[in-house]
Short mmCIF file of C-alpha atoms in Angstrom, two decimals:
data_model
loop_
_atom_site.label_atom_id
_atom_site.label_comp_id
_atom_site.label_asym_id
_atom_site.label_seq_id
_atom_site.Cartn_x
_atom_site.Cartn_y
_atom_site.Cartn_z
CA UNK A 77 89.41 104.46 93.09
CA UNK A 78 89.01 108.11 93.90
CA UNK A 79 91.03 110.81 92.04
CA UNK A 80 92.35 111.80 95.80
CA UNK A 81 93.73 108.17 96.82
CA UNK A 82 95.12 107.72 93.25
CA UNK A 83 96.75 111.13 93.46
CA UNK A 84 98.25 110.16 96.92
CA UNK A 85 99.49 107.14 95.84
CA UNK A 86 101.37 108.80 92.67
CA UNK A 87 103.13 111.15 95.04
CA UNK A 88 104.32 108.40 97.32
CA UNK A 89 105.51 106.79 94.11
CA UNK A 90 104.04 103.29 95.38
CA UNK A 91 100.95 101.07 94.02
CA UNK A 92 98.25 102.53 92.57
CA UNK A 93 95.61 101.59 90.31
CA UNK A 94 96.23 99.06 88.04
CA UNK A 95 99.68 98.57 88.95
CA UNK A 96 102.92 93.85 97.63
CA UNK A 97 113.70 84.04 106.18
CA UNK A 98 111.71 82.14 108.60
CA UNK A 99 113.73 80.54 111.63
CA UNK A 100 113.03 79.40 114.85
CA UNK A 101 109.51 78.11 115.37
CA UNK A 102 109.60 73.90 115.00
CA UNK A 103 106.65 72.07 114.74
CA UNK A 104 105.46 69.51 117.68
CA UNK A 105 106.37 66.22 116.88
CA UNK A 106 102.83 64.82 116.46
CA UNK A 107 100.54 66.56 114.15
CA UNK A 108 97.41 64.81 113.25
CA UNK A 109 96.05 64.12 109.88
CA UNK A 110 93.61 66.95 110.38
CA UNK A 111 96.22 69.78 110.76
CA UNK A 112 97.84 68.24 107.32
CA UNK A 113 94.36 68.66 105.59
CA UNK A 114 94.11 72.44 106.64
CA UNK A 115 97.23 73.54 106.11
CA UNK A 116 98.73 73.40 109.32
CA UNK A 117 96.26 74.90 111.73
CA UNK A 118 96.72 72.78 114.57
CA UNK A 119 100.38 72.66 114.07
CA UNK A 120 100.42 76.73 114.44
CA UNK A 121 98.81 76.31 117.88
CA UNK A 122 101.50 73.49 118.82
CA UNK A 123 104.53 75.35 117.72
CA UNK A 124 107.07 75.80 120.56
CA UNK A 125 106.77 78.90 122.54
CA UNK A 126 110.14 80.50 121.17
CA UNK A 127 112.18 82.06 120.80
CA UNK A 128 111.16 83.38 117.45
CA UNK A 129 113.43 85.22 114.75
CA UNK A 130 112.29 86.59 111.47
CA UNK A 131 114.69 88.48 109.03
CA UNK A 132 112.37 90.46 106.80
CA UNK A 133 112.88 92.52 103.70
CA UNK A 134 113.96 95.57 105.04
CA UNK A 135 116.97 93.70 106.65
CA UNK A 136 115.41 93.84 110.04
CA UNK A 137 115.61 91.16 112.40
CA UNK A 138 112.71 90.56 115.00
CA UNK A 139 113.51 88.71 118.00
CA UNK A 140 110.75 87.81 120.23
CA UNK A 141 110.95 85.40 123.37
CA UNK A 142 108.15 83.17 121.75
CA UNK A 143 106.44 82.81 118.68
CA UNK A 144 104.03 85.37 118.08
CA UNK A 145 100.32 84.87 118.96
CA UNK A 146 98.71 88.29 118.54
CA UNK A 147 99.42 88.97 115.23
CA UNK A 148 98.08 91.92 113.25
CA UNK A 149 98.43 92.22 109.51
CA UNK A 150 97.30 93.89 106.48
CA UNK A 151 94.44 92.00 105.06
CA UNK A 152 96.08 90.37 102.19
CA UNK A 153 98.92 89.10 104.57
CA UNK A 154 96.60 87.84 106.79
CA UNK A 155 94.55 86.09 104.13
CA UNK A 156 98.05 84.37 103.19
CA UNK A 157 98.71 83.38 106.24
CA UNK A 158 95.12 81.98 106.87
CA UNK A 159 95.83 79.73 103.87
CA UNK A 160 98.81 78.33 105.52
CA UNK A 161 96.76 77.68 108.96
CA UNK A 162 98.15 81.07 110.81
CA UNK A 163 95.11 83.23 112.25
CA UNK A 164 95.39 86.68 113.20
CA UNK A 165 94.15 88.76 115.64
CA UNK A 166 93.69 91.92 113.67
CA UNK A 167 93.68 93.41 110.56
CA UNK A 168 93.92 96.64 108.47
CA UNK A 169 93.18 97.35 105.03
CA UNK A 170 90.37 96.13 102.47
CA UNK A 171 88.46 93.70 104.51
CA UNK A 172 84.57 94.05 104.12
CA UNK A 173 82.69 95.75 101.17
CA UNK A 174 79.80 98.21 101.57
CA UNK A 175 77.57 95.33 102.33
CA UNK A 176 79.35 93.66 104.52
CA UNK A 177 80.66 91.02 102.67
CA UNK A 178 84.43 89.95 102.30
CA UNK A 179 86.64 91.91 100.28
CA UNK A 180 88.30 90.25 97.19
CA UNK A 181 91.44 90.82 99.40
CA UNK A 182 90.10 89.22 102.66
CA UNK A 183 90.19 85.61 100.93
CA UNK A 184 88.60 82.52 102.69
CA UNK A 185 89.04 84.32 106.20
CA UNK A 186 85.47 84.80 107.85
CA UNK A 187 85.54 88.60 108.31
CA UNK A 188 82.69 88.75 110.82
CA UNK A 189 85.15 87.24 113.26
CA UNK A 190 87.92 89.76 112.63
CA UNK A 191 89.05 92.87 114.38
CA UNK A 192 89.21 95.47 111.91
CA UNK A 193 91.37 98.45 112.56
CA UNK A 194 90.64 100.26 109.18
CA UNK A 195 88.74 99.18 106.18
CA UNK A 196 90.09 102.25 104.01
CA UNK A 197 93.05 104.15 103.01
CA UNK A 198 94.21 106.25 105.85
CA UNK A 199 92.44 104.31 108.52
CA UNK A 200 94.14 102.62 111.43
CA UNK A 201 92.57 102.67 114.95
CA UNK A 202 95.48 103.13 117.12
CA UNK A 203 93.58 102.67 120.55
CA UNK A 204 91.85 99.41 119.13
CA UNK A 205 95.56 98.15 117.80
CA UNK A 206 96.91 98.59 121.51
CA UNK A 207 93.94 96.71 123.20
CA UNK A 208 94.81 93.75 121.09
CA UNK A 209 98.02 93.65 122.54
CA UNK A 210 99.89 92.72 119.64
CA UNK A 211 103.15 91.04 119.32
CA UNK A 212 103.87 91.81 115.76
CA UNK A 213 102.59 93.75 112.93
CA UNK A 214 102.92 92.46 109.32
CA UNK A 215 102.55 93.99 106.04
CA UNK A 216 103.75 94.23 102.44
CA UNK A 217 105.87 96.99 101.00
CA UNK A 218 105.30 98.42 97.52
CA UNK A 219 108.63 100.70 97.55
CA UNK A 220 112.30 100.29 97.91
CA UNK A 221 111.87 102.91 101.11
CA UNK A 222 110.14 100.04 103.02
CA UNK A 223 107.07 101.92 103.61
CA UNK A 224 104.61 99.57 105.23
CA UNK A 225 101.56 99.25 103.19
CA UNK A 226 98.36 100.72 104.72
CA UNK A 227 100.02 102.16 107.72
CA UNK A 228 99.33 105.77 107.73
CA UNK A 229 102.08 108.02 107.21
CA UNK A 230 100.89 110.21 109.93
CA UNK A 231 100.29 107.72 112.73
CA UNK A 232 103.16 105.33 111.88
CA UNK A 233 105.38 106.72 114.51
CA UNK A 234 102.87 105.82 117.39
CA UNK A 235 101.66 102.54 115.86
CA UNK A 236 105.05 101.12 115.41
CA UNK A 237 106.20 101.63 118.75
CA UNK A 238 103.14 99.43 120.11
CA UNK A 239 104.89 96.09 118.29
CA UNK A 240 107.92 95.13 116.23
CA UNK A 241 106.85 95.07 112.56
CA UNK A 242 107.53 92.66 109.62
CA UNK A 243 107.79 93.97 105.94
CA UNK A 244 107.55 91.37 102.75
CA UNK A 245 108.54 93.10 99.73
CA UNK A 246 106.24 93.01 96.67
CA UNK A 247 108.13 95.96 94.70
CA UNK A 248 110.19 95.04 91.53
CA UNK A 249 110.30 91.51 92.03
CA UNK A 250 108.41 88.58 90.19
CA UNK A 251 105.64 86.71 92.00
CA UNK A 252 107.40 83.78 93.01
CA UNK A 253 109.70 85.38 95.53
CA UNK A 254 107.21 87.05 97.78
CA UNK A 255 105.41 83.69 97.54
CA UNK A 256 108.39 81.97 98.89
CA UNK A 257 109.02 84.67 101.63
CA UNK A 258 105.37 84.27 102.67
CA UNK A 259 105.63 80.73 102.84
CA UNK A 260 108.90 81.02 104.94
CA UNK A 261 107.11 83.60 107.25
CA UNK A 262 104.12 81.08 107.92
CA UNK A 263 106.59 78.44 108.52
CA UNK A 264 108.32 80.52 111.45
CA UNK A 265 104.76 81.06 112.64
CA UNK A 266 104.00 77.14 113.06
CA UNK A 267 102.60 76.32 109.39
CA UNK A 268 103.34 72.83 108.25
CA UNK A 269 104.74 73.58 104.94
CA UNK A 270 105.49 69.91 104.19
CA UNK A 271 101.70 69.16 104.56
CA UNK A 272 100.10 67.49 101.61
CA UNK A 273 98.15 70.44 101.24
CA UNK A 274 100.46 72.86 100.71
CA UNK A 275 102.90 70.72 99.04
CA UNK A 276 100.03 70.17 96.11
CA UNK A 277 99.31 73.74 95.98
CA UNK A 278 102.85 74.61 94.93
CA UNK A 279 102.81 71.82 92.66
CA UNK A 280 99.82 73.29 91.01
CA UNK A 281 101.42 76.69 91.09
CA UNK A 282 104.22 75.44 88.83
CA UNK A 283 102.17 73.63 86.48
CA UNK A 284 100.06 76.88 86.01
CA UNK A 285 103.15 78.92 85.23
CA UNK A 286 104.36 76.29 82.57
CA UNK A 287 100.86 76.54 81.05
CA UNK A 288 101.11 80.12 80.83
CA UNK A 289 104.60 79.96 79.41
CA UNK A 290 103.51 77.82 76.91
CA UNK A 291 100.48 79.77 76.15
CA UNK A 292 102.80 83.03 75.43
CA UNK A 293 104.89 81.15 73.53
CA UNK A 294 102.23 79.68 71.24
CA UNK A 295 100.73 83.07 70.78
CA UNK A 296 103.15 85.79 71.03
CA UNK A 297 101.05 87.94 68.74
CA UNK A 298 98.42 88.34 71.40
CA UNK A 299 98.65 91.63 73.12
CA UNK A 300 97.68 91.97 76.88
CA UNK A 301 96.91 95.19 78.48
CA UNK A 302 96.71 95.93 82.09
CA UNK A 303 94.03 98.46 83.02
CA UNK A 304 92.30 100.01 85.98
CA UNK A 305 89.16 102.18 85.99
CA UNK A 306 88.13 105.33 88.01
CA UNK A 307 85.72 107.73 87.31
CA UNK A 308 87.65 110.08 85.05
CA UNK A 309 90.98 108.14 84.45
CA UNK A 310 91.91 105.00 82.89
CA UNK A 311 95.05 103.47 84.02
CA UNK A 312 97.54 101.54 81.91
CA UNK A 313 100.08 99.88 83.83
CA UNK A 314 103.83 99.02 82.68
CA UNK A 315 105.06 95.66 83.28
CA UNK A 316 107.89 96.37 85.85
CA UNK A 317 107.49 97.12 89.32
CA UNK A 318 104.25 94.95 89.76
CA UNK A 319 104.92 91.37 91.07
CA UNK A 320 102.23 89.86 88.76
CA UNK A 321 103.00 91.78 85.44
CA UNK A 322 106.71 91.30 85.81
CA UNK A 323 106.25 87.26 86.20
CA UNK A 324 103.81 87.33 82.94
CA UNK A 325 106.64 89.28 81.22
CA UNK A 326 109.12 86.64 82.35
CA UNK A 327 106.86 83.96 81.17
CA UNK A 328 106.71 85.50 77.89
CA UNK A 329 103.29 87.21 77.88
CA UNK A 330 103.34 90.32 75.41
CA UNK A 331 102.51 93.10 77.86
CA UNK A 332 101.24 96.27 76.25
CA UNK A 333 103.78 98.76 77.46
CA UNK A 334 103.16 102.63 78.38
CA UNK A 335 105.45 105.39 77.26
CA UNK A 336 108.60 105.92 79.24
CA UNK A 337 107.88 109.53 79.67
CA UNK A 338 104.22 108.83 81.19
CA UNK A 339 105.45 105.99 83.42
CA UNK A 340 107.94 108.46 84.64
CA UNK A 341 105.32 110.72 85.62
CA UNK A 342 104.10 107.88 88.12
CA UNK A 343 107.21 106.52 89.46
CA UNK A 344 107.19 103.74 87.03
CA UNK A 345 103.86 102.16 87.65
CA UNK A 346 101.07 103.38 85.14
CA UNK A 347 100.20 106.08 82.57
CA UNK A 348 96.86 107.85 83.16
CA UNK A 349 94.65 108.15 80.30
CA UNK A 350 91.28 109.98 79.63
CA UNK A 351 88.18 108.02 78.51
CA UNK A 352 88.54 109.71 75.17
CA UNK A 353 91.97 108.47 74.71
CA UNK A 354 91.16 104.78 76.33
CA UNK A 355 92.10 103.33 72.81
CA UNK A 356 95.65 104.77 72.83
CA UNK A 357 97.13 101.12 73.22
CA UNK A 358 95.79 98.33 70.90
CA UNK A 359 95.14 95.25 72.72
CA UNK A 360 93.71 91.77 72.37
CA UNK A 361 93.46 90.89 75.92
CA UNK A 362 92.58 93.49 78.88
CA UNK A 363 93.07 92.56 82.44
CA UNK A 364 91.34 94.85 84.75
CA UNK A 365 92.01 95.73 88.12
CA UNK A 366 89.81 93.56 90.48
CA UNK A 367 89.98 95.61 93.60
CA UNK A 368 86.96 96.84 95.18
CA UNK A 369 88.48 100.55 95.14
CA UNK A 370 88.05 100.56 91.56
CA UNK A 371 85.43 100.37 88.53
CA UNK A 372 84.62 97.08 87.24
CA UNK A 373 84.19 96.34 83.66
CA UNK A 374 80.68 95.48 83.99
CA UNK A 375 79.96 99.01 85.31
CA UNK A 376 82.09 101.10 83.11
CA UNK A 377 79.63 103.12 80.91
CA UNK A 378 81.92 104.94 78.65
CA UNK A 379 81.40 104.70 74.90
CA UNK A 380 84.92 104.61 74.04
CA UNK A 381 85.59 101.96 76.47
CA UNK A 382 82.80 99.48 74.55
CA UNK A 383 83.99 100.00 71.60
CA UNK A 384 87.43 98.60 72.03
CA UNK A 385 87.97 95.42 70.18
CA UNK A 386 89.06 93.37 73.16
CA UNK A 387 85.96 94.63 74.87
CA UNK A 388 83.77 93.81 71.73
CA UNK A 389 85.23 90.13 71.39
CA UNK A 390 84.54 89.52 75.30
CA UNK A 391 88.21 89.56 75.86
CA UNK A 392 88.30 91.04 79.23
CA UNK A 393 89.19 89.50 82.47
CA UNK A 394 90.14 90.32 86.18
CA UNK A 395 93.67 91.01 87.21
CA UNK A 396 95.02 91.04 90.82
CA UNK A 397 97.49 93.81 91.42
CA UNK A 398 97.44 93.02 94.92
CA UNK A 399 97.34 88.99 94.70
CA UNK A 400 97.01 87.04 98.33
CA UNK A 401 100.53 85.49 98.65
CA UNK A 402 99.53 82.00 98.77
CA UNK A 403 99.93 79.07 96.26
CA UNK A 404 96.45 78.32 96.15
CA UNK A 405 95.54 81.72 95.68
CA UNK A 406 97.88 82.69 93.09
CA UNK A 407 97.24 79.61 90.48
CA UNK A 408 94.13 80.75 89.35
CA UNK A 409 95.87 84.13 88.50
CA UNK A 410 98.34 82.10 86.08
CA UNK A 411 95.61 79.70 84.75
CA UNK A 412 92.94 82.52 83.77
CA UNK A 413 95.47 84.31 82.08
CA UNK A 414 96.59 81.21 80.01
CA UNK A 415 93.45 80.31 79.23
CA UNK A 416 92.43 84.01 77.85
CA UNK A 417 95.65 83.93 75.64
CA UNK A 418 94.85 80.47 74.22
CA UNK A 419 91.41 80.97 73.34
CA UNK A 420 92.07 84.92 72.20
CA UNK A 421 91.07 85.98 68.95
CA UNK A 422 93.59 88.55 67.25
CA UNK A 423 91.42 91.90 67.52
CA UNK A 424 94.36 94.42 68.00
#
């Protein structure tokens, strides 16, 4: 992540480095077995035409004459809906990497078939957006003010005039809540949430959560630090505000907490450390921001990083600060952390 972007996010007081009730639509009476297997893509197509109503996390109720067909969404939201069988017309946010492959936030979507309105922070092609004749725009929100993630501040008025918007909060809540909200949204759009695939995915998530709870209880001495790397700064996230870290803490994970004073400077999200001071907080396991805007552990060349006990012990795993909000995608996050804690050596 560039310093400019990190600083911009700090000023907005929303997610930065290290640190996103459906009613109305009813499924057609007959959905074939294939629809159940893929999470309801055929069911989505067969959803009755309307009316459609959805109350978002801003308290705004969107009402349309029919279930939205032309959906435009933040990439991570689109990826979650895709897991539930709902496909979008356009996306905005990290979608493709420099080599044209799918960004980590694009999930299982075929990015070659997506209309990308903007792939980086601040990008949003309004003309292309209008050309999609959008029925609704959907994004997450990382602050209490209801700011739609990756909708540029300078052009939001023009963008939001073209179609109603839906915002799902990923601010200061634990992971299960936005997961439930995304599922409700998908159901309202036509997903068969009672399909075997989705029911099983939710069950696996609950099993993974219990595994993490047990691992944390058995190894309370294991300190877990959430970090993110940029060229000049190492960010240490606090356990508040982020949906993953809040949930990990609730499950008993011993999260390393930056100083209250340092957190206050970033709106509560993280502490900035120079690479010379990267060893400020002892940790046994380090979970590192996996977004493509950040430097990944294998590419960190700083000697101070390589000397960290957790790094020398090979106890560094990926962290997903902006998880794709489907049970299928969030389950591995819990399992990997549980495994890391179960197998960790006490090195801090």
